[in-house]
XYZ file of N, CA and C in Angstrom:
324
model
N 236.081 3.555 52.916
C 236.514 2.188 52.639
C 237.046 1.546 53.931
N 236.499 0.449 54.216
C 236.805 -0.290 55.415
C 236.979 -1.752 55.017
N 237.631 -2.438 55.991
C 237.779 -3.919 55.878
C 237.506 -4.482 57.245
N 236.965 -5.657 57.261
C 236.646 -6.377 58.510
C 237.667 -7.484 58.675
N 238.264 -7.523 59.869
C 239.240 -8.554 60.227
C 238.694 -9.493 61.277
N 239.202 -10.681 61.293
C 238.612 -11.823 62.077
C 239.241 -11.896 63.509
N 239.734 -10.730 64.037
C 240.142 -10.674 65.415
C 239.492 -9.499 66.058
N 239.216 -9.610 67.369
C 238.478 -8.476 68.057
C 238.914 -8.334 69.459
N 237.995 -7.882 70.240
C 238.358 -7.591 71.676
C 238.794 -8.842 72.432
N 238.336 -10.048 72.025
C 238.811 -11.231 72.688
C 240.261 -11.495 72.478
N 240.808 -10.920 71.483
C 242.231 -11.031 71.073
C 242.971 -9.857 71.507
N 242.363 -8.847 72.258
C 243.157 -7.702 72.734
C 243.057 -6.486 71.791
N 242.208 -6.598 70.708
C 242.194 -5.500 69.740
C 241.304 -4.393 70.351
N 241.775 -3.095 70.172
C 241.089 -1.935 70.677
C 240.856 -0.864 69.548
N 239.831 -0.111 69.750
C 239.650 1.032 68.835
C 240.794 1.956 68.825
N 241.359 2.422 67.626
C 242.394 3.323 67.535
C 243.696 2.548 67.268
N 243.816 1.349 67.385
C 245.053 0.624 67.087
C 245.351 0.621 65.565
N 246.582 0.751 65.226
C 247.063 0.662 63.825
C 247.059 -0.750 63.327
N 246.822 -0.956 62.012
C 246.823 -2.260 61.482
C 247.751 -2.350 60.339
N 248.641 -3.323 60.337
C 249.694 -3.450 59.310
C 249.545 -4.739 58.543
N 249.956 -4.733 57.361
C 250.117 -5.854 56.508
C 251.648 -6.147 56.356
N 251.957 -7.202 55.571
C 253.328 -7.468 55.203
C 253.869 -6.359 54.319
N 253.045 -5.557 53.704
C 253.423 -4.458 52.744
C 253.597 -3.120 53.414
N 253.056 -3.006 54.667
C 253.075 -1.669 55.295
C 251.775 -1.380 56.116
N 251.530 -0.093 56.239
C 250.443 0.358 57.024
C 249.123 0.142 56.207
N 248.135 -0.458 56.844
C 246.889 -0.773 56.262
C 245.742 0.095 56.667
N 245.772 0.471 57.988
C 244.640 1.378 58.472
C 244.579 1.431 60.003
N 243.368 1.770 60.526
C 243.252 2.039 61.967
C 241.917 1.337 62.360
N 241.933 0.648 63.481
C 240.743 0.040 63.936
C 239.683 1.135 64.290
N 238.400 0.933 63.732
C 237.450 1.906 63.905
C 236.384 1.356 64.944
N 236.007 0.148 64.816
C 235.040 -0.498 65.765
C 235.480 -1.892 66.056
N 235.079 -2.344 67.228
C 235.518 -3.661 67.658
C 234.390 -4.524 68.207
N 234.243 -5.696 67.912
C 233.349 -6.734 68.483
C 234.254 -7.757 69.064
N 233.559 -8.806 69.677
C 234.369 -9.825 70.389
C 235.271 -10.565 69.507
N 234.863 -10.911 68.222
C 235.691 -11.770 67.336
C 235.909 -11.034 65.943
N 235.728 -9.769 65.938
C 235.983 -9.041 64.636
C 236.216 -7.600 64.895
N 236.716 -6.951 63.890
C 236.985 -5.489 63.998
C 236.864 -4.892 62.600
N 236.396 -3.637 62.570
C 236.340 -2.897 61.328
C 237.583 -1.898 61.325
N 238.251 -1.976 60.144
C 239.492 -1.157 59.962
C 239.210 -0.152 58.937
N 239.403 1.145 59.246
C 239.364 2.303 58.306
C 240.729 2.252 57.514
N 240.654 2.032 56.251
C 241.847 1.958 55.432
C 242.491 3.319 55.209
N 243.876 3.396 55.143
C 244.484 4.613 54.928
C 244.149 5.172 53.546
N 243.694 4.426 52.651
C 243.231 4.916 51.236
C 241.880 5.523 51.350
N 241.144 5.497 52.512
C 239.875 6.127 52.594
C 239.999 7.659 52.591
N 239.056 8.311 51.898
C 239.099 9.767 51.856
C 239.103 10.482 53.157
N 238.614 9.805 54.195
C 238.579 10.460 55.494
C 239.862 10.116 56.361
N 240.817 9.464 55.758
C 242.027 9.025 56.497
C 243.209 10.048 56.121
N 244.038 10.239 57.149
C 245.276 10.963 56.915
C 246.366 10.445 57.802
N 247.583 10.538 57.411
C 248.724 9.972 58.161
C 249.881 11.005 58.026
N 250.480 11.303 59.173
C 251.723 12.042 59.121
C 252.867 11.186 58.560
N 253.499 11.792 57.544
C 254.394 10.953 56.765
C 255.746 11.686 56.436
N 256.708 10.993 55.976
C 257.945 11.585 55.485
C 258.556 10.746 54.362
N 259.298 11.470 53.570
C 260.017 10.784 52.474
C 261.330 10.234 53.146
N 261.564 8.969 52.969
C 262.607 8.282 53.758
C 264.005 8.879 53.430
N 264.316 9.078 52.201
C 265.656 9.585 51.838
C 265.968 10.966 52.231
N 264.952 11.887 52.106
C 265.206 13.261 52.366
C 264.756 13.752 53.635
N 263.860 12.943 54.302
C 263.198 13.351 55.646
C 262.210 14.464 55.447
N 261.814 14.743 54.182
C 260.783 15.736 53.957
C 259.451 15.225 54.594
N 258.781 16.109 55.274
C 257.554 15.627 55.982
C 256.325 16.290 55.196
N 255.216 15.611 55.531
C 253.908 16.034 54.867
C 252.800 15.157 55.559
N 251.719 15.281 54.875
C 250.512 14.453 55.353
C 250.081 13.674 54.198
N 249.924 12.406 54.415
C 249.382 11.451 53.357
C 247.822 11.322 53.567
N 247.038 11.690 52.584
C 245.608 11.628 52.599
C 245.043 10.508 51.698
N 244.012 9.868 52.122
C 243.358 8.956 51.124
C 242.405 9.746 50.196
N 242.095 9.112 49.087
C 241.292 9.790 48.080
C 240.103 8.908 47.719
N 239.034 9.516 47.113
C 237.875 8.717 46.854
C 238.121 7.619 45.776
N 239.218 7.710 44.976
C 239.523 6.673 44.045
C 240.436 5.570 44.663
N 240.673 5.714 45.937
C 241.496 4.675 46.614
C 242.956 4.923 46.565
N 243.387 6.062 45.954
C 244.816 6.434 45.944
C 245.218 7.189 47.149
N 246.521 7.403 47.294
C 247.033 8.231 48.399
C 247.796 9.447 47.786
N 247.702 10.587 48.565
C 248.334 11.805 48.005
C 249.060 12.481 49.263
N 250.288 12.911 49.012
C 251.019 13.481 50.128
C 251.020 15.036 49.816
N 250.621 15.775 50.813
C 250.405 17.195 50.818
C 251.295 17.815 51.859
N 251.504 19.209 51.742
C 252.148 19.962 52.667
C 253.670 19.655 52.766
N 254.266 19.216 51.656
C 255.683 18.978 51.544
C 256.282 20.299 51.110
N 257.404 20.697 51.837
C 258.128 21.968 51.512
C 258.487 22.012 50.018
N 258.371 23.138 49.431
C 258.768 23.328 47.994
C 260.281 23.300 47.850
N 261.001 23.427 48.938
C 262.448 23.372 48.918
C 263.033 21.975 48.955
N 262.080 20.908 48.896
C 262.530 19.573 49.010
C 262.411 18.852 47.694
N 263.401 18.066 47.399
C 263.447 17.257 46.200
C 262.772 15.903 46.493
N 261.720 15.691 45.716
C 260.880 14.406 45.815
C 260.951 13.750 44.401
N 261.243 12.527 44.295
C 261.356 11.857 43.035
C 260.473 10.653 43.026
N 260.106 10.281 41.779
C 259.298 8.989 41.590
C 260.123 7.790 42.207
N 259.458 6.973 42.802
C 260.081 5.812 43.465
C 260.611 6.039 44.881
N 260.613 7.230 45.405
C 261.006 7.540 46.727
C 260.079 6.800 47.683
N 260.599 6.185 48.786
C 259.826 5.546 49.759
C 259.181 6.462 50.747
N 257.907 6.293 51.001
C 257.183 7.181 51.944
C 256.819 6.311 53.191
N 257.226 6.869 54.375
C 257.023 6.115 55.648
C 256.242 7.054 56.604
N 255.740 6.418 57.693
C 255.132 7.195 58.725
C 256.178 7.980 59.432
N 255.886 9.260 59.881
C 256.852 10.137 60.476
C 256.831 9.974 61.953
N 255.819 9.405 62.546
C 255.656 9.314 64.048
C 255.016 10.486 64.640
N 254.868 11.471 63.881
C 254.223 12.765 64.452
C 252.762 12.486 64.730
N 252.230 13.004 65.800
C 250.794 12.885 66.083
C 250.524 11.712 67.048
N 251.493 10.726 67.115
C 251.348 9.606 68.035
C 250.534 8.481 67.639
N 249.800 8.577 66.541
C 248.882 7.491 66.162
C 249.700 6.259 65.750
N 250.702 6.469 64.893
C 251.499 5.399 64.351
C 252.921 5.658 64.647
N 253.734 4.597 64.917
C 255.178 4.774 65.154
C 255.876 5.207 63.846
N 257.020 5.794 64.049
C 257.825 6.198 62.855
C 258.340 5.004 62.133
N 258.382 5.138 60.726
C 259.122 4.144 59.984
C 258.259 3.033 59.358
N 256.956 3.102 59.481
C 256.006 2.126 58.777
C 255.897 2.618 57.344
N 256.003 1.576 56.358
C 255.875 1.897 54.987
C 254.513 2.262 54.669
N 254.300 3.333 53.903
C 253.055 3.800 53.347
C 252.976 3.544 51.832
N 254.140 3.653 51.147
C 254.087 3.376 49.715
C 255.256 4.068 49.099
N 255.297 4.124 47.775
C 256.342 4.832 46.973
C 255.725 5.900 46.118
N 256.473 6.955 45.937
C 256.006 8.106 45.106
C 255.788 7.580 43.748
N 254.552 7.770 43.101
C 254.245 7.459 41.793
C 254.451 8.546 40.825
N 254.096 9.690 41.239
C 254.306 10.918 40.346
C 254.448 12.125 41.409
N 255.127 13.149 40.786
C 255.262 14.357 41.539
C 254.624 15.597 40.733
């Protein structure tokens, strides 16, 4: 799953940059032309983002799925996670800065 945006290298866009919307993290720039860029969405099955639950600081990895949903894996079993908890980027890995909204927990 990708999206094409109407800015590119002429606007300073480079491969690997993160892309945000007003709702949070959208994806990462995959290819760039002079006036457009293709963004790999975080909901794509080939995407993964280091994440944390904002309230508890529990960390894990958010992966995209073939149905367009997101799933957080590798969360410690000792951590309490509840429906409605805010999930943000953890900053681990260096691709995205810490604190960008990824979504809310729908089910545990």
